[in-house]
Short mmCIF file of C-alpha atoms in Angstrom, two decimals:
data_model
loop_
_atom_site.label_atom_id
_atom_site.label_comp_id
_atom_site.label_asym_id
_atom_site.label_seq_id
_atom_site.Cartn_x
_atom_site.Cartn_y
_atom_site.Cartn_z
CA MET A 1 -44.57 25.88 -12.21
CA SER A 2 -44.66 27.68 -15.51
CA GLU A 3 -45.33 25.36 -18.44
CA VAL A 4 -42.55 27.17 -20.32
CA LEU A 5 -39.79 27.13 -17.74
CA PRO A 6 -38.22 23.80 -16.79
CA PRO A 7 -36.68 22.97 -13.42
CA VAL A 8 -32.95 23.65 -13.44
CA ILE A 9 -30.21 21.80 -11.56
CA VAL A 10 -26.75 23.31 -11.19
CA GLY A 11 -24.16 20.58 -10.71
CA ALA A 12 -23.86 17.04 -12.08
CA GLY A 13 -22.28 15.37 -9.08
CA PRO A 14 -23.99 12.84 -6.79
CA ALA A 15 -26.57 15.37 -5.53
CA GLY A 16 -27.44 16.83 -8.92
CA ILE A 17 -27.71 13.45 -10.65
CA ARG A 18 -29.99 11.95 -8.00
CA ALA A 19 -32.15 15.08 -8.09
CA ALA A 20 -32.45 14.84 -11.87
CA GLU A 21 -33.26 11.13 -11.66
CA ARG A 22 -36.15 11.79 -9.27
CA LEU A 23 -37.56 14.66 -11.37
CA VAL A 24 -37.39 12.55 -14.53
CA ALA A 25 -39.23 9.74 -12.74
CA ALA A 26 -42.00 12.25 -12.00
CA GLY A 27 -42.32 13.11 -15.69
CA LEU A 28 -40.36 16.38 -15.71
CA ARG A 29 -37.48 17.26 -18.02
CA PRO A 30 -34.90 19.21 -16.01
CA VAL A 31 -31.99 21.19 -17.35
CA VAL A 32 -28.72 20.01 -15.77
CA VAL A 33 -25.88 22.53 -16.00
CA ASP A 34 -22.35 21.49 -15.11
CA GLU A 35 -18.94 23.09 -15.46
CA ALA A 36 -17.15 19.78 -16.01
CA ALA A 37 -16.88 17.97 -19.32
CA ARG A 38 -18.42 14.76 -17.93
CA TRP A 39 -20.85 14.06 -15.10
CA GLY A 40 -19.82 12.65 -11.73
CA GLY A 41 -18.72 15.70 -9.76
CA GLN A 42 -15.42 16.05 -7.96
CA ILE A 43 -15.73 12.86 -5.93
CA TYR A 44 -16.69 10.66 -8.89
CA ARG A 45 -14.92 12.67 -11.56
CA GLN A 46 -14.54 10.77 -14.81
CA PRO A 47 -11.38 10.85 -16.92
CA PRO A 48 -11.58 12.68 -20.25
CA ASP A 49 -12.87 10.90 -23.31
CA GLY A 50 -10.33 9.23 -25.54
CA GLY A 51 -7.39 7.11 -24.49
CA PHE A 52 -8.05 6.87 -20.75
CA THR A 53 -8.95 3.29 -19.96
CA ARG A 54 -8.11 2.86 -16.25
CA PRO A 55 -10.76 0.72 -14.53
CA LYS A 56 -13.06 2.32 -12.00
CA THR A 57 -11.58 0.18 -9.24
CA ALA A 58 -8.28 1.96 -9.87
CA LEU A 59 -9.88 5.39 -10.06
CA TYR A 60 -12.27 5.19 -7.11
CA GLY A 61 -11.06 2.29 -4.97
CA PHE A 62 -13.66 1.15 -2.43
CA GLU A 63 -16.14 3.64 -3.89
CA ALA A 64 -15.99 2.18 -7.41
CA GLY A 65 -19.44 0.61 -7.05
CA LYS A 66 -20.99 3.86 -5.88
CA ALA A 67 -19.24 5.84 -8.61
CA ASP A 68 -20.45 3.41 -11.26
CA ALA A 69 -24.02 3.57 -9.94
CA VAL A 70 -24.02 7.38 -10.10
CA HIS A 71 -22.53 7.39 -13.60
CA ARG A 72 -25.05 4.82 -14.79
CA ALA A 73 -27.95 6.73 -13.25
CA MET A 74 -27.14 9.79 -15.33
CA ALA A 75 -26.54 7.73 -18.46
CA ALA A 76 -29.96 6.10 -18.03
CA ILE A 77 -31.79 9.46 -18.08
CA ARG A 78 -29.51 11.26 -20.52
CA ASP A 79 -32.17 11.43 -23.25
CA ARG A 80 -34.74 12.83 -20.80
CA VAL A 81 -32.75 15.78 -19.48
CA ASP A 82 -31.24 18.80 -21.17
CA TYR A 83 -27.61 18.34 -20.19
CA CYS A 84 -25.23 21.30 -20.50
CA PRO A 85 -21.62 20.25 -19.78
CA ARG A 86 -18.63 22.62 -19.95
CA THR A 87 -21.00 25.40 -18.91
CA LEU A 88 -20.20 27.93 -16.20
CA VAL A 89 -23.03 29.48 -14.18
CA TRP A 90 -21.59 32.88 -13.32
CA ASN A 91 -24.61 34.72 -11.94
CA CYS A 92 -28.09 34.15 -10.55
CA GLU A 93 -30.66 36.92 -10.25
CA ALA A 94 -34.21 37.85 -11.17
CA GLY A 95 -35.24 34.25 -11.78
CA ALA A 96 -32.50 33.50 -14.29
CA LEU A 97 -29.01 32.06 -14.46
CA ASP A 98 -26.27 33.65 -16.52
CA LEU A 99 -24.21 30.99 -18.27
CA LEU A 100 -20.96 30.91 -20.19
CA SER A 101 -20.92 28.23 -22.85
CA GLU A 102 -18.63 27.97 -25.87
CA GLY A 103 -17.38 31.50 -25.27
CA ALA A 104 -20.80 33.16 -25.29
CA SER A 105 -22.98 34.38 -22.44
CA GLU A 106 -26.49 32.97 -22.22
CA ALA A 107 -29.52 33.56 -19.99
CA LEU A 108 -31.41 30.57 -18.60
CA PRO A 109 -34.69 31.54 -16.88
CA PHE A 110 -36.05 29.23 -14.21
CA SER A 111 -39.01 28.94 -11.92
CA HIS A 112 -37.50 26.24 -9.68
CA LEU A 113 -33.82 25.72 -9.05
CA ILE A 114 -31.73 23.07 -7.27
CA LEU A 115 -28.21 24.20 -6.39
CA ALA A 116 -25.85 21.24 -6.05
CA THR A 117 -22.65 23.24 -6.33
CA GLY A 118 -20.32 21.05 -4.25
CA ALA A 119 -17.24 22.12 -2.35
CA THR A 120 -13.60 23.01 -2.74
CA ASP A 121 -10.47 22.79 -0.60
CA ARG A 122 -10.11 24.88 2.54
CA VAL A 123 -6.53 25.99 3.08
CA LEU A 124 -4.49 28.24 5.32
CA PRO A 125 -1.14 29.49 4.00
CA PHE A 126 2.36 28.89 5.29
CA PRO A 127 5.70 30.25 4.03
CA GLY A 128 6.50 28.58 0.73
CA TRP A 129 2.94 27.58 -0.12
CA THR A 130 3.15 29.43 -3.44
CA LEU A 131 6.18 27.43 -4.63
CA PRO A 132 5.71 25.24 -7.70
CA GLY A 133 4.94 21.73 -6.53
CA VAL A 134 2.56 22.76 -3.73
CA PHE A 135 -1.01 21.67 -4.44
CA THR A 136 -4.26 21.36 -2.57
CA LEU A 137 -5.40 17.86 -1.66
CA GLY A 138 -8.32 18.15 -4.06
CA GLY A 139 -6.09 19.35 -6.87
CA SER A 140 -3.74 16.44 -6.28
CA GLN A 141 -6.64 14.03 -6.43
CA VAL A 142 -7.96 15.57 -9.65
CA ALA A 143 -4.54 15.14 -11.30
CA LEU A 144 -4.58 11.47 -10.38
CA LYS A 145 -8.20 10.67 -11.26
CA PHE A 146 -8.81 12.93 -14.23
CA GLN A 147 -5.39 13.09 -15.86
CA GLY A 148 -3.82 9.87 -14.64
CA CYS A 149 -0.69 11.60 -13.35
CA ALA A 150 0.86 12.44 -9.98
CA VAL A 151 1.86 15.90 -8.77
CA GLY A 152 5.31 14.62 -7.82
CA ARG A 153 7.51 11.57 -7.36
CA ARG A 154 7.84 11.97 -3.58
CA VAL A 155 4.82 13.70 -2.11
CA ALA A 156 4.23 14.99 1.43
CA PHE A 157 0.59 15.14 2.57
CA LEU A 158 -0.24 17.90 5.06
CA GLY A 159 -3.40 19.06 6.84
CA THR A 160 -6.27 17.22 8.47
CA GLY A 161 -9.50 15.46 7.61
CA PRO A 162 -10.50 12.18 5.95
CA LEU A 163 -9.38 13.45 2.52
CA LEU A 164 -5.80 13.68 3.79
CA TYR A 165 -5.55 9.92 4.33
CA LEU A 166 -7.65 9.00 1.31
CA VAL A 167 -5.48 10.91 -1.18
CA ALA A 168 -2.26 9.68 0.44
CA TYR A 169 -3.61 6.11 0.13
CA GLN A 170 -4.60 6.68 -3.50
CA TYR A 171 -1.14 8.00 -4.36
CA LEU A 172 0.57 5.10 -2.64
CA LYS A 173 -1.67 2.62 -4.49
CA ALA A 174 -0.74 4.36 -7.76
CA GLY A 175 2.93 3.68 -7.09
CA VAL A 176 3.96 7.14 -5.90
CA GLU A 177 6.37 7.46 -2.97
CA VAL A 178 4.59 9.10 -0.02
CA ALA A 179 7.11 11.07 2.03
CA GLY A 180 4.76 11.18 4.99
CA VAL A 181 1.35 12.17 6.28
CA PHE A 182 1.47 15.25 8.52
CA ASP A 183 -1.80 15.61 10.41
CA THR A 184 -2.43 18.78 12.41
CA THR A 185 -4.81 16.91 14.74
CA PRO A 186 -3.31 15.22 17.84
CA PHE A 187 -3.76 11.44 17.95
CA THR A 188 -5.50 11.69 21.34
CA THR A 189 -8.18 13.93 19.83
CA GLN A 190 -8.90 11.38 17.13
CA ALA A 191 -8.92 8.52 19.62
CA CYS A 192 -11.48 10.30 21.82
CA ALA A 193 -13.80 10.74 18.83
CA THR A 194 -13.70 7.06 17.83
CA ALA A 195 -16.72 6.05 19.88
CA GLY A 196 -18.93 8.53 18.05
CA MET A 197 -17.70 7.33 14.67
CA LEU A 198 -18.91 3.82 15.48
CA ARG A 199 -22.29 5.08 14.27
CA ASP A 200 -20.98 4.23 10.79
CA PRO A 201 -18.65 1.26 11.30
CA ALA A 202 -18.11 0.70 7.58
CA THR A 203 -16.80 4.22 7.01
CA LEU A 204 -14.68 4.04 10.15
CA ALA A 205 -13.26 0.72 8.96
CA LYS A 206 -12.26 2.23 5.62
CA GLY A 207 -10.49 5.08 7.38
CA LEU A 208 -8.61 2.66 9.62
CA LEU A 209 -7.67 0.60 6.56
CA PHE A 210 -6.19 3.68 4.86
CA VAL A 211 -4.08 4.39 7.94
CA GLY A 212 -3.08 0.76 8.33
CA TRP A 213 -2.16 0.40 4.67
CA LEU A 214 0.02 3.50 4.81
CA ARG A 215 1.80 2.33 7.96
CA ALA A 216 2.25 -1.19 6.60
CA HIS A 217 4.03 0.24 3.58
CA GLY A 218 6.42 2.28 5.68
CA VAL A 219 4.74 5.67 5.37
CA PRO A 220 5.40 7.77 8.49
CA ILE A 221 2.28 9.37 9.99
CA HIS A 222 2.79 12.30 12.33
CA ASN A 223 0.02 13.85 14.44
CA GLY A 224 -0.24 17.24 16.07
CA VAL A 225 2.12 18.90 13.61
CA ARG A 226 2.29 22.46 12.31
CA PRO A 227 3.96 23.54 9.08
CA VAL A 228 6.95 25.86 9.37
CA ARG A 229 7.72 26.43 5.69
CA GLY A 230 8.12 24.83 2.31
CA GLU A 231 11.68 25.06 1.03
CA GLY A 232 12.93 25.24 -2.53
CA ALA A 233 14.10 27.55 -5.29
CA GLU A 234 12.45 26.72 -8.61
CA ARG A 235 10.29 24.04 -6.99
CA VAL A 236 9.54 22.83 -3.49
CA ASP A 237 12.16 20.33 -2.30
CA ALA A 238 11.32 19.97 1.40
CA LEU A 239 8.64 20.47 4.02
CA VAL A 240 9.87 21.88 7.31
CA TRP A 241 7.45 21.13 10.13
CA ARG A 242 7.14 21.21 13.89
CA ASP A 243 6.17 18.02 15.67
CA ALA A 244 3.80 17.66 18.63
CA ARG A 245 6.70 18.32 21.05
CA GLY A 246 7.62 21.55 19.28
CA GLN A 247 10.75 20.17 17.63
CA GLU A 248 11.48 21.45 14.13
CA ARG A 249 12.03 18.73 11.52
CA ARG A 250 12.62 18.55 7.77
CA THR A 251 11.24 16.07 5.21
CA ALA A 252 12.57 15.97 1.65
CA CYS A 253 9.89 15.93 -1.06
CA ASP A 254 9.23 17.29 -4.53
CA ALA A 255 5.54 18.03 -3.93
CA ILE A 256 3.23 18.96 -1.06
CA ALA A 257 -0.49 18.26 -1.08
CA PHE A 258 -2.33 20.07 1.70
CA GLY A 259 -5.77 20.97 2.91
CA LEU A 260 -7.87 21.43 6.02
CA GLY A 261 -11.09 19.80 4.97
CA LEU A 262 -13.54 21.32 2.51
CA ARG A 263 -15.52 24.52 2.20
CA SER A 264 -18.91 24.84 0.53
CA GLU A 265 -19.31 26.67 -2.77
CA THR A 266 -22.04 29.11 -1.74
CA GLN A 267 -21.72 32.00 -4.21
CA LEU A 268 -24.76 31.13 -6.33
CA ALA A 269 -26.92 30.65 -3.24
CA ASP A 270 -25.85 34.11 -2.12
CA LEU A 271 -26.65 35.69 -5.49
CA ALA A 272 -30.02 33.89 -5.48
CA GLY A 273 -30.84 35.78 -2.28
CA CYS A 274 -30.66 32.91 0.18
CA ARG A 275 -30.37 33.75 3.87
CA PHE A 276 -27.17 32.57 5.58
CA ARG A 277 -26.24 31.39 9.06
CA PHE A 278 -22.92 30.59 10.72
CA ASP A 279 -22.25 26.88 11.10
CA GLU A 280 -19.90 25.98 13.95
CA ALA A 281 -19.08 22.52 12.59
CA ASP A 282 -18.00 23.81 9.18
CA ARG A 283 -16.63 27.05 10.69
CA ALA A 284 -18.30 28.93 7.84
CA TRP A 285 -21.37 30.88 6.80
CA LEU A 286 -23.78 28.58 4.98
CA PRO A 287 -27.12 29.13 3.23
CA GLU A 288 -30.05 28.17 5.41
CA ARG A 289 -32.09 25.14 4.40
CA ASP A 290 -34.71 22.98 6.03
CA GLY A 291 -34.40 19.22 6.34
CA ALA A 292 -35.81 18.75 2.86
CA GLY A 293 -33.40 21.18 1.18
CA ARG A 294 -35.67 24.21 0.85
CA SER A 295 -33.78 27.49 1.10
CA SER A 296 -35.18 30.76 2.42
CA VAL A 297 -36.07 31.70 -1.18
CA PRO A 298 -39.23 30.01 -2.51
CA GLY A 299 -38.41 27.76 -5.42
CA VAL A 300 -34.69 27.52 -4.64
CA TYR A 301 -33.41 24.25 -3.14
CA LEU A 302 -29.99 23.26 -1.80
CA ALA A 303 -28.41 19.81 -1.91
CA GLY A 304 -25.03 18.27 -1.22
CA ASP A 305 -21.80 19.80 0.03
CA GLY A 306 -22.64 23.22 -1.42
CA SER A 307 -24.73 23.91 1.67
CA GLY A 308 -22.73 22.02 4.29
CA ILE A 309 -20.04 19.35 4.15
CA SER A 310 -21.58 15.89 4.55
CA GLY A 311 -19.93 13.70 1.92
CA ALA A 312 -20.96 11.87 -1.24
CA ASP A 313 -23.42 9.44 0.36
CA ALA A 314 -25.35 12.28 1.97
CA ALA A 315 -25.20 14.24 -1.28
CA GLU A 316 -27.02 11.49 -3.17
CA LEU A 317 -29.73 11.36 -0.53
CA ALA A 318 -30.02 15.14 -0.25
CA GLY A 319 -30.31 15.52 -4.02
CA GLU A 320 -33.23 13.15 -4.14
CA ARG A 321 -34.79 14.78 -1.07
CA ALA A 322 -34.55 18.24 -2.61
CA ALA A 323 -36.23 16.97 -5.76
CA LEU A 324 -39.04 15.47 -3.68
CA ALA A 325 -39.43 18.80 -1.88
CA MET A 326 -39.75 20.52 -5.24
CA LEU A 327 -42.36 18.01 -6.36
CA GLU A 328 -44.27 18.51 -3.10
CA ASP A 329 -44.24 22.27 -3.64
CA LEU A 330 -45.50 21.75 -7.17
CA GLY A 331 -48.43 19.75 -5.83
CA ARG A 332 -47.11 16.48 -7.27
CA PRO A 333 -47.65 13.26 -5.28
CA VAL A 334 -44.61 11.91 -3.44
CA GLU A 335 -44.12 8.67 -1.55
CA ALA A 336 -44.26 9.43 2.18
CA ALA A 337 -42.36 6.26 3.06
CA ARG A 338 -39.46 7.28 0.81
CA VAL A 339 -39.38 10.75 2.34
CA LYS A 340 -39.24 9.24 5.82
CA GLU A 341 -36.47 6.85 4.79
CA LEU A 342 -34.36 9.64 3.30
CA ASP A 343 -34.85 11.87 6.32
CA GLY A 344 -33.77 9.08 8.66
CA ARG A 345 -30.65 8.22 6.67
CA LEU A 346 -29.63 11.86 6.40
CA ALA A 347 -30.08 12.29 10.16
CA ARG A 348 -27.81 9.31 10.84
CA ILE A 349 -25.12 10.64 8.51
CA ALA A 350 -25.34 14.05 10.16
CA ALA A 351 -24.70 12.48 13.57
CA PHE A 352 -21.67 10.63 12.19
CA ARG A 353 -20.37 13.82 10.57
CA ARG A 354 -20.45 15.59 13.92
CA SER A 355 -18.15 12.90 15.31
CA LEU A 356 -15.94 13.19 12.24
CA SER A 357 -15.62 16.95 12.80
CA ALA A 358 -14.57 16.24 16.39
CA ALA A 359 -11.92 13.81 15.12
CA PHE A 360 -10.47 16.31 12.64
CA PRO A 361 -10.95 19.79 14.13
CA PHE A 362 -9.86 22.95 12.38
CA PRO A 363 -6.46 24.07 13.75
CA VAL A 364 -7.55 27.44 15.14
CA ASP A 365 -4.02 28.40 16.22
CA TRP A 366 -2.56 28.05 12.70
CA ALA A 367 -3.58 31.61 11.78
CA ASP A 368 -1.62 33.06 14.73
CA ALA A 369 1.59 31.53 13.37
CA ILE A 370 1.21 33.03 9.87
CA ALA A 371 3.99 35.61 9.56
CA ASP A 372 3.02 39.13 8.49
CA ASP A 373 5.03 38.84 5.28
CA THR A 374 3.29 35.60 4.21
CA MET A 375 1.12 36.06 1.13
CA ILE A 376 -2.47 35.05 1.83
CA CYS A 377 -4.18 36.29 -1.36
CA ARG A 378 -2.27 35.06 -4.37
CA CYS A 379 -4.51 36.81 -6.89
CA GLU A 380 -3.83 40.29 -5.50
CA GLY A 381 -0.52 39.69 -3.68
CA ILE A 382 -1.89 40.59 -0.23
CA THR A 383 -0.01 39.62 2.93
CA ALA A 384 -1.23 38.57 6.35
CA GLY A 385 0.19 41.76 7.80
CA ALA A 386 -2.03 43.90 5.58
CA VAL A 387 -5.17 42.23 6.97
CA ARG A 388 -3.97 42.48 10.55
CA GLU A 389 -3.13 46.17 10.11
CA VAL A 390 -6.63 47.21 8.98
CA ALA A 391 -8.08 45.27 11.91
CA ARG A 392 -5.76 46.64 14.58
CA SER A 393 -6.09 50.19 13.31
CA GLY A 394 -9.88 49.98 13.60
CA GLN A 395 -10.44 50.51 9.89
CA ALA A 396 -12.06 47.12 9.31
CA ARG A 397 -14.20 45.02 11.61
CA GLU A 398 -15.85 42.82 8.99
CA MET A 399 -14.86 40.94 5.86
CA ASN A 400 -16.18 43.21 3.14
CA ARG A 401 -14.55 46.29 4.64
CA ALA A 402 -11.26 44.41 4.88
CA LYS A 403 -11.67 43.40 1.24
CA ALA A 404 -12.27 47.01 0.19
CA LEU A 405 -9.19 48.27 2.05
CA THR A 406 -6.74 45.48 1.23
CA ARG A 407 -8.15 43.92 -1.99
CA ALA A 408 -7.99 40.46 -0.39
CA GLY A 409 -10.70 38.47 -2.17
CA MET A 410 -10.98 40.78 -5.19
CA GLY A 411 -8.98 38.59 -7.57
CA ARG A 412 -9.72 35.80 -10.00
CA CYS A 413 -10.78 33.30 -7.32
CA GLN A 414 -13.20 35.79 -5.69
CA GLY A 415 -12.06 34.73 -2.23
CA ARG A 416 -12.36 30.97 -2.75
CA MET A 417 -8.78 30.39 -1.63
CA CYS A 418 -8.21 33.31 0.75
CA SER A 419 -11.55 34.02 2.45
CA ALA A 420 -11.07 31.41 5.19
CA THR A 421 -7.62 32.82 5.97
CA THR A 422 -8.86 36.41 5.91
CA ALA A 423 -11.69 35.53 8.30
CA GLU A 424 -9.32 33.77 10.69
CA LEU A 425 -6.75 36.60 10.65
CA LEU A 426 -9.35 39.34 11.00
CA SER A 427 -11.26 37.64 13.80
CA ARG A 428 -8.09 36.75 15.75
CA ALA A 429 -6.85 40.33 15.48
CA LEU A 430 -10.21 41.63 16.70
CA GLY A 431 -10.56 39.02 19.46
CA THR A 432 -13.74 37.44 18.03
CA GLY A 433 -14.58 34.22 16.27
CA PRO A 434 -15.02 34.04 12.48
CA ASP A 435 -18.75 34.40 13.03
CA GLY A 436 -18.07 37.90 14.35
CA VAL A 437 -16.58 39.28 11.13
CA GLY A 438 -19.31 38.28 8.68
CA ARG A 439 -18.76 36.82 5.25
CA LEU A 440 -17.71 38.01 1.83
CA ARG A 441 -20.70 38.97 -0.29
CA ALA A 442 -20.73 37.14 -3.62
CA GLN A 443 -20.25 39.27 -6.72
CA PRO A 444 -20.95 38.30 -10.31
CA PRO A 445 -19.18 36.93 -12.21
CA ILE A 446 -18.29 34.33 -9.60
CA LYS A 447 -15.48 33.11 -11.88
CA PRO A 448 -13.51 34.98 -14.55
CA LEU A 449 -15.13 35.54 -17.93
CA PRO A 450 -13.43 36.32 -21.24
CA VAL A 451 -14.04 39.86 -22.46
CA SER A 452 -15.61 38.39 -25.58
CA ALA A 453 -18.37 36.79 -23.50
CA GLY A 454 -20.27 40.06 -23.37
CA ALA A 455 -20.17 40.51 -27.13
CA GLU A 456 -22.93 38.00 -27.68
CA ARG A 457 -25.75 37.23 -25.25
CA ARG A 458 -28.50 34.86 -26.16
CA GLU A 459 -31.39 33.35 -24.23
CA VAL A 460 -31.53 29.60 -23.83
CA ALA A 461 -34.63 28.24 -25.52
#
């Protein structure tokens, strides 16, 4: 490693913090760049400074101890890292990151890089999903944890995955009326996957407690549902849904929180030149990595949910493992016993995650029910029919061509919200799976920049 260039970590969540901790222990001084104002990541997001005094047990529930340990780990090494909060990494090329900090663009060269970029919500649209009062599950959780407020007084929770029940439980504990939990996965599917989830009985027990708590407090839980539409004029006031028997039903609410699991934030890995592969479990294209976190690009390492959804516990382990891989590649001594322990624990979590994916499968038929006039790309105002038309006419057989012809994925979110839908619609129209239509190529800037950002560009010392 160059004596001038420090190791750089993008992301100050569980993976990034544990990676930094390990590098500091080895005598290095990494740069930790994070978009948030305070460390912790999405899962252990801290409230803003000043006036927010809710205890961690209220913010993180059963995970309060883990959240506190991660927060304390970063605090303990704060004077031995160069920490850059409120800083957007908007590009990665030629051995340097382009940053946006305090309104100015900066260049941060690196020789070794750990990407711990995390994940965001995966959604598919339904009529009415753009109404005020409709939020993603992650957005609803952020409002509660970071701002101490709820997205509504009577909230309906829709989708599938562990986050669905966790956020519903958190809202109920906070005193919010939960109108119901509407899970797209049939109960029989979840029951059949229970045996595999016994690999991690503690996590399974927490999930069962969430469900039991909700039921004990009168919250209806419906399985095998599909959304029909969200109703409302100035704001959503009801969720219309179809039950497992195909009967249409209506539930009054003033907010809907929905999501179908998570999707990895892979744009920086793409811009760094990492090779990708299609992952059946995540139903997405992910950057390749070996068991230690090495990507296909020498000197670039991947850790946490940014390269495959595995959860916060795995992220902590993977962050440390990626740092150890970096130290190995630098010729630094590493403890073989610790490497073996991390590898074993990650393998066990991976086996559990496969069972979890079986318990909460992606609803592949949802895309077929999306009406042609339903907006799928909010940034550019593109409908489902527009994507189907370019596929059926033979004009587009892969994602980037569909983007060029329809503008789906060209807006402010750069496909974060619509790419999963576009892939599902395009592949269903062409009679393939989502692996058959490729992936959107990342383009800098990966998030919007102010025009003034280009007026001043300085290199980080």
